[in-house]
Protein backbone atom coordinates (compact mmCIF):
# COMPACT_ATOMS: atom_id res chain seq x y z
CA UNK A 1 262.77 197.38 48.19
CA UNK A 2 262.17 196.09 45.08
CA UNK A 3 264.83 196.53 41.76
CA UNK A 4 262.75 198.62 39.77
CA UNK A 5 262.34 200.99 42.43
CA UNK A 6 265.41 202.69 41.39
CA UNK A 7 265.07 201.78 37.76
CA UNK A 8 264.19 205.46 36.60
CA UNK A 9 263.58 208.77 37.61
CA UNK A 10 260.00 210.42 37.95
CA UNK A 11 259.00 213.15 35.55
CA UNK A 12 260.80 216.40 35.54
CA UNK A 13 257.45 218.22 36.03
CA UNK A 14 257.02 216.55 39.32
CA UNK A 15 260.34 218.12 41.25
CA UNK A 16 260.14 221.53 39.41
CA UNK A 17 263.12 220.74 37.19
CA UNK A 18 264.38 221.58 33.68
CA UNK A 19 267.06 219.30 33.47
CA UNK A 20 266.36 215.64 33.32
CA UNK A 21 270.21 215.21 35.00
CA UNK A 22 268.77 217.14 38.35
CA UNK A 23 266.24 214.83 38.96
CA UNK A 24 267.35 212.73 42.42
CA UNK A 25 264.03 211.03 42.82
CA UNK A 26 263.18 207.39 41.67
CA UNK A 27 259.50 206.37 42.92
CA UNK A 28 256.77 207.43 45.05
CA UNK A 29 254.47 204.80 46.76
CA UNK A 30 251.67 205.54 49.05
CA UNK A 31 251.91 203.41 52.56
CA UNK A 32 249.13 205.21 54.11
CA UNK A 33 247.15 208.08 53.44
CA UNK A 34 249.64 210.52 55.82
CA UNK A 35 252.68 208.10 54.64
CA UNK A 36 254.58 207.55 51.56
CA UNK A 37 257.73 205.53 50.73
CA UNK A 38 260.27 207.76 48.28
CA UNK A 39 262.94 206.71 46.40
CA UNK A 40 266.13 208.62 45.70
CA UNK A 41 269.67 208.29 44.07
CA UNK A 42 272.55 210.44 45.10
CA UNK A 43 275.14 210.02 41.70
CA UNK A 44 278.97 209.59 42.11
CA UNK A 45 279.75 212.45 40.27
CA UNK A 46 277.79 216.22 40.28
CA UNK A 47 278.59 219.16 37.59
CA UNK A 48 277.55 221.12 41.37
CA UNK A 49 277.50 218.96 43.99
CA UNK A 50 280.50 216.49 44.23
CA UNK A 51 282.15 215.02 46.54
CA UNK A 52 283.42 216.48 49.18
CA UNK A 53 287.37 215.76 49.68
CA UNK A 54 287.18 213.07 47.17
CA UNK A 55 285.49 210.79 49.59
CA UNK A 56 281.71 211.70 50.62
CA UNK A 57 278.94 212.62 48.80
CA UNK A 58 277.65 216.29 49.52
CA UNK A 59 275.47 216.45 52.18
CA UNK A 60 273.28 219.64 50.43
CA UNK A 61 272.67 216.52 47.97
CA UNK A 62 270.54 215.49 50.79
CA UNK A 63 268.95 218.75 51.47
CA UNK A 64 268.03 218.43 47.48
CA UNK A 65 266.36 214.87 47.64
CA UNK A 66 264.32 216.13 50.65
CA UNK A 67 262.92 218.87 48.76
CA UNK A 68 261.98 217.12 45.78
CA UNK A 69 260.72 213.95 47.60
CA UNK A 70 258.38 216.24 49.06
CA UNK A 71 257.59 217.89 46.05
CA UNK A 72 256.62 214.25 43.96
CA UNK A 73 254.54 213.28 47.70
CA UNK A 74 252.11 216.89 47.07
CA UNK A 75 252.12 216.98 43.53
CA UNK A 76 251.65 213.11 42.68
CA UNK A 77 249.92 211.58 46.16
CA UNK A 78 247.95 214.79 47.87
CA UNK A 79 246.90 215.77 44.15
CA UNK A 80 248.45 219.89 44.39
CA UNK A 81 248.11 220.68 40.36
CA UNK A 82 251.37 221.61 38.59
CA UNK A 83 250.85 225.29 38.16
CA UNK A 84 250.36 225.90 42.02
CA UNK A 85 253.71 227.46 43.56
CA UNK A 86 255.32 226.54 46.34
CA UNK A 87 256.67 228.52 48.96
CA UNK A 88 259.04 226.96 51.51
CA UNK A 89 259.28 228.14 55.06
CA UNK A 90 261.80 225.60 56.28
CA UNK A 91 264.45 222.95 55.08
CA UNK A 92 266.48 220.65 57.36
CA UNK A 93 268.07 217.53 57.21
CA UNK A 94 270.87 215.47 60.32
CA UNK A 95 272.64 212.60 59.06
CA UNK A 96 275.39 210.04 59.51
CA UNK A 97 278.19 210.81 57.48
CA UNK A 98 279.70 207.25 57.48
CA UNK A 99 277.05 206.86 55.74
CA UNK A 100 277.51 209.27 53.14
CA UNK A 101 280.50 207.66 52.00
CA UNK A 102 281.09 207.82 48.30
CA UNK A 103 280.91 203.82 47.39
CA UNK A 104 281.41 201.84 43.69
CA UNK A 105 278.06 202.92 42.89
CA UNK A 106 275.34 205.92 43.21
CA UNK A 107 273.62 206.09 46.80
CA UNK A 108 270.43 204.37 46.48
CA UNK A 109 268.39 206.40 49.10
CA UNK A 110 265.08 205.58 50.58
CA UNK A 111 263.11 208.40 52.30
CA UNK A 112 260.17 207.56 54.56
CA UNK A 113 257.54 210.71 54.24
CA UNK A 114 254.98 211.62 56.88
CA UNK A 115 253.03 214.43 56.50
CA UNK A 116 251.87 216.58 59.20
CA UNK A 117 249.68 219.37 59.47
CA UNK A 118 247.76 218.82 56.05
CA UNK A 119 245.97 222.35 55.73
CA UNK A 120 243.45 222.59 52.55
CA UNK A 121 241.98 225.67 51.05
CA UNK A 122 238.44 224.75 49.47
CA UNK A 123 239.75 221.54 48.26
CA UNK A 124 243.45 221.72 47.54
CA UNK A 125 246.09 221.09 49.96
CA UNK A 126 247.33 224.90 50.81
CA UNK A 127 250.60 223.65 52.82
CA UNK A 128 251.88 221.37 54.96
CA UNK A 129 254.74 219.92 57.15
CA UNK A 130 256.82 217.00 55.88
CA UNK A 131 259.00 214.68 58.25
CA UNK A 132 261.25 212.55 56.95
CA UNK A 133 263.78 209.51 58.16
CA UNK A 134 266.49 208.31 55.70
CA UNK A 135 267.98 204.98 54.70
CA UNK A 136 270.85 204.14 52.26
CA UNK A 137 270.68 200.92 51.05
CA UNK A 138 268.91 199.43 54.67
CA UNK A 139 270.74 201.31 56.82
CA UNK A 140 269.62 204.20 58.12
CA UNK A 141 271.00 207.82 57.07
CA UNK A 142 269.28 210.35 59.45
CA UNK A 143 266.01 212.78 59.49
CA UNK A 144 265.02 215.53 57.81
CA UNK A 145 261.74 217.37 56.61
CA UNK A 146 260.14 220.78 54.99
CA UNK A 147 257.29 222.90 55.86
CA UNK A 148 256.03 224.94 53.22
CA UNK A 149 252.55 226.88 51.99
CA UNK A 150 251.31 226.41 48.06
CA UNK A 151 249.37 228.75 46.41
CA UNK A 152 247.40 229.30 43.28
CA UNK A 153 249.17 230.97 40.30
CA UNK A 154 246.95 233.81 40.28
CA UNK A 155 247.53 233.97 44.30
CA UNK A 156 251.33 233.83 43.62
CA UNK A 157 251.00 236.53 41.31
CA UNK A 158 249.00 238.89 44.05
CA UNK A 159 251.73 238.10 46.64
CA UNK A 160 254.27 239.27 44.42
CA UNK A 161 253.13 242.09 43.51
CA UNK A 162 252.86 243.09 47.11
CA UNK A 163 255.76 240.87 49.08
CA UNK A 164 256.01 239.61 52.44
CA UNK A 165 255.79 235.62 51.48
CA UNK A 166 258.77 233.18 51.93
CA UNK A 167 260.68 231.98 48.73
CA UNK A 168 260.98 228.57 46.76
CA UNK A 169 258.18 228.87 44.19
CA UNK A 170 258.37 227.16 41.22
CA UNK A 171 258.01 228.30 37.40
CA UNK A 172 256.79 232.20 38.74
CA UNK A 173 255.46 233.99 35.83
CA UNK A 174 257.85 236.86 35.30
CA UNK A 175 261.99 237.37 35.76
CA UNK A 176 263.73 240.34 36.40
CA UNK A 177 266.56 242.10 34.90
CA UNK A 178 269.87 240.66 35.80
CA UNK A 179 272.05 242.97 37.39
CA UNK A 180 275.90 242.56 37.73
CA UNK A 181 277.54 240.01 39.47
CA UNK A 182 280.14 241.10 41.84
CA UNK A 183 283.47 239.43 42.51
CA UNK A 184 283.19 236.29 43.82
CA UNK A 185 285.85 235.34 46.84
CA UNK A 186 288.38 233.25 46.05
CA UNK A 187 286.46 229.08 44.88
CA UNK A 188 289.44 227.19 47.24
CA UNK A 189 288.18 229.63 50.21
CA UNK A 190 284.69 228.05 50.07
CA UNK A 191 285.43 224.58 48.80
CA UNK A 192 284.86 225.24 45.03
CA UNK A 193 287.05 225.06 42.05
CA UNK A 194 284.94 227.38 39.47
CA UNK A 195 284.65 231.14 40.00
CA UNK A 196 280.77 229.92 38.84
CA UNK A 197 279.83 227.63 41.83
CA UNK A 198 280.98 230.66 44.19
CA UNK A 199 277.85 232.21 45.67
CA UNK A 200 279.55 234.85 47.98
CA UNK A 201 281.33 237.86 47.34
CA UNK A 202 283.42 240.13 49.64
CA UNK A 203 281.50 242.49 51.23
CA UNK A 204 283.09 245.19 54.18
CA UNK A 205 283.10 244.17 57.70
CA UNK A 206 283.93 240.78 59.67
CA UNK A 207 282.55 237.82 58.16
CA UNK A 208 279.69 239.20 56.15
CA UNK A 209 279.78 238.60 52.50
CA UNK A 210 277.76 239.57 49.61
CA UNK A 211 275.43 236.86 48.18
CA UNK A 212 276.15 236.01 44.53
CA UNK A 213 272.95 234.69 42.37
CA UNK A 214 274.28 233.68 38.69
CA UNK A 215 271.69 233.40 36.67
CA UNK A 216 273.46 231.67 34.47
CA UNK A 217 274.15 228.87 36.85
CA UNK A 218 272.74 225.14 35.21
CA UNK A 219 272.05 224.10 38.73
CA UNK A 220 271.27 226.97 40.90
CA UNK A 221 269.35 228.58 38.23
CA UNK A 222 267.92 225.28 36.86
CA UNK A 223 265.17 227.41 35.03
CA UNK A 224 263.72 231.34 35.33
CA UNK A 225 262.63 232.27 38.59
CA UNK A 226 261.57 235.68 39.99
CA UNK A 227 263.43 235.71 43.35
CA UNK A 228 266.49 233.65 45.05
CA UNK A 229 266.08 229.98 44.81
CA UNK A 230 266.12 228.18 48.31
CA UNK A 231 268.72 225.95 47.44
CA UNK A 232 270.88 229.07 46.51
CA UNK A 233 270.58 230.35 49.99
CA UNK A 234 271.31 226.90 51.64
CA UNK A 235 274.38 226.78 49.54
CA UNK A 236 274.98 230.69 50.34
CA UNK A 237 274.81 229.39 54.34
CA UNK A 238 277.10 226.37 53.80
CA UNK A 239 280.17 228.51 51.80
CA UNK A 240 279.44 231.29 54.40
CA UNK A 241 280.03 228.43 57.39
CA UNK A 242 283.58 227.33 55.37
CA UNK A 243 284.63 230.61 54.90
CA UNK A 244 283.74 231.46 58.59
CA UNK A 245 285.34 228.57 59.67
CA UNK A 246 288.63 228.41 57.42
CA UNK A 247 287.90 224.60 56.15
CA UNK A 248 286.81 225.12 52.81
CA UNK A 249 286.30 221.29 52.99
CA UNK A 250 284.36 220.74 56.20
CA UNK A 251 281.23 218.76 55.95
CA UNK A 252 277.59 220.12 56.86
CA UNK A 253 276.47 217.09 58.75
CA UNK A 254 273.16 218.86 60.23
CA UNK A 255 271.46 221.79 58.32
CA UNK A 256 268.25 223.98 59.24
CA UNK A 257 266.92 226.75 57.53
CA UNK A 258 264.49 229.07 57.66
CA UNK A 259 262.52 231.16 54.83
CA UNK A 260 261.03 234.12 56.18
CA UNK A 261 260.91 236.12 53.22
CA UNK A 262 262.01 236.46 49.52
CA UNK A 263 265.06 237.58 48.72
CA UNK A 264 265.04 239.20 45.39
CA UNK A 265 267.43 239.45 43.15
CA UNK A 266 267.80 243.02 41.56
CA UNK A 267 269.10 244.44 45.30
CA UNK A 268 272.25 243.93 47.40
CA UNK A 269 271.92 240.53 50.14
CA UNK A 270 274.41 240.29 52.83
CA UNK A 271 274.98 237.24 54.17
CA UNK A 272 276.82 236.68 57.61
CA UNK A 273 277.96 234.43 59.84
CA UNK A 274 278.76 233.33 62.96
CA UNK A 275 280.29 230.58 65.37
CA UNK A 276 277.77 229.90 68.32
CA UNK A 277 280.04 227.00 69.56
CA UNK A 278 282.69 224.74 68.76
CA UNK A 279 284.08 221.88 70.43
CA UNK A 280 286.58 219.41 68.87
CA UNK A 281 286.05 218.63 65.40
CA UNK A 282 282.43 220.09 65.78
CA UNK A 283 281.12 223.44 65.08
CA UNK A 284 277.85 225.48 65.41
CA UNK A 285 277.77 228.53 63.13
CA UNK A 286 274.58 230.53 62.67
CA UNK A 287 273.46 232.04 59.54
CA UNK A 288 271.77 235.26 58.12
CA UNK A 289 270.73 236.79 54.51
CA UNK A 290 269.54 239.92 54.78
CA UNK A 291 268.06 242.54 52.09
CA UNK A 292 266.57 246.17 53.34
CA UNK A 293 267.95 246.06 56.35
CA UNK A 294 265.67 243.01 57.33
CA UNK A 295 266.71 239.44 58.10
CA UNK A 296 265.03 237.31 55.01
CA UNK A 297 267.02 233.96 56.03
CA UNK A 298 268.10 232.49 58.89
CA UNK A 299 270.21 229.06 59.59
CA UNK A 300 271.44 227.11 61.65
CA UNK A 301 274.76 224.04 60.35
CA UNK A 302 276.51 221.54 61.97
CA UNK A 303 280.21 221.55 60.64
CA UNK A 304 282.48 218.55 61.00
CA UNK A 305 285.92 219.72 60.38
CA UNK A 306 287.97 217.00 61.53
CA UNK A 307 286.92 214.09 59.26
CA UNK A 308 290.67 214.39 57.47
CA UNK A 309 288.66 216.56 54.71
């Protein structure tokens, strides 16, 4: 790949960010018409996502350069417009950790994008499914992809107004009132430092928890949205796993999740967990938010616990 490749990032507007410091991706480059080449840098250092036991990047840093490489791939190759909003159904990534290793510089990623059932309505793209392979500096990383729908703003507005669509739309039109925030558990029991990077809070019963959305959060809450931000509830799944699990410092080496509804933010989310097998140093722990009584997110991670972390 050539130098300049990583030489910059893309525009804000392109990966639905505020912050010019959240932007992961570098470049876009068509291959084919179904195929683009992405570039993406993984920092040393996160406000959010750090390292994890001083030594590897954090794999949900991943799970955040997927999503915006396929973000930069609609918006800049298949020609979505800005204002549409996007509404992801699923988010997954499996990787390598050796090769997440935190080195003597950022983690120059390269992500190779094919996209799969392209679906158009009159003559925009109205969703798709992205799959993805990964590479770190030639070598390769592991897989990962998003499926998602995209809808006009005045379409967004109509499902909102009646429900029923998955989350992860960018820029909606409106925010509601911020209620409370409830206690958050204890930052060392979830592999966190700041009572403000703690997305759960103790809820009654065996491991079920209460989700947490700050809207104050620079990261989480990058700018005003409407509803729970996807990469809230992947983070909500991840400290629900390490809490689950006891190893505040375990590693989520595979991740799937699944959007099947919004999950708003002026009413009470549980989120709970549980172990579906563990063997050795590996463990499977499913994954649910729930609002209403009805499941709104469901996942799936792959915890390494014994990687001295």
């Amino acid at each position: 790949m050539v130098e300049d490749f990583f030489a910059r990032t893309v525009p804000r507007k392109l990966v639905h960010r505020s912050a010019i410091s959240e932007v992961l991706v570098t470049a876009c480059r068509a291959v084919a018409s179904d195929s683009f080449t992405v570039g993406a840098q993984l920092p040393r250092a996160h406000s959010f996502y750090g390292p994890v036991a001083a030594r590897w990047h954090d794999p949900l840093l991943v799970a955040e350069a997927i999503r915006q490489a396929g973000l930069v791939v609609c918006h800049q190759e298949l020609g979505i417009p800005l204002d549409h909003q996007f509404l992801m159904h699923e988010l997954a990534y499996d990787i390598d950790l050796n090769g997440l290793l935190v080195a003597d510089r950022p983690a120059d990623l390269v992500l190779a994008v094919e996209v799969r059932d392209l679906r158009h309505r009159a003559r925009t793209v109205s969703g798709a499914r992205l799959e993805m392979t990964v590479h770190r500096d030639g070598r390769w990383l592991g897989t990962g992809g998003a499926r998602f729908d995209c809808v006009s703003p005045a379409a967004y507005s109509r499902m909102r107004s009646i429900g029923g669509c998955p989350p992860e739309a960018a820029d909606p039109p409106a925010e509601t009132p911020a209620p409370a925030l409830p206690t958050p558990v204890a930052p060392a029991a979830v592999g966190r430092d700041r009572h403000m990077d703690v997305v759960l809070s103790p809820a009654t019963g065996p491991a079920a928890w209460l989700l947490r959305a700050d809207r104050s959060h620079p990261v989480l809450f990058d700018h005003p949205v409407d509803h729970a931000p996807g990469m809230l509830l992947a983070e909500a799944a991840r400290q629900a796993s390490a809490a689950l699990l006891g190893r505040p410092e375990a590693l989520p080496a595979a991740f799937r999740i699944d959007y099947l509804s919004y999950v708003e933010l002026d009413a009470p989310c549980v989120v709970r967990a549980q172990v579906l097998e563990q063997a050795g140093d590996l463990a499977q722990v499913r994954v649910t938010v729930a609002q209403g009584g009805e499941v709104a997110v469901r996942g799936q991670v792959t915890v390494v616990t014994g990687t001295g972390a």
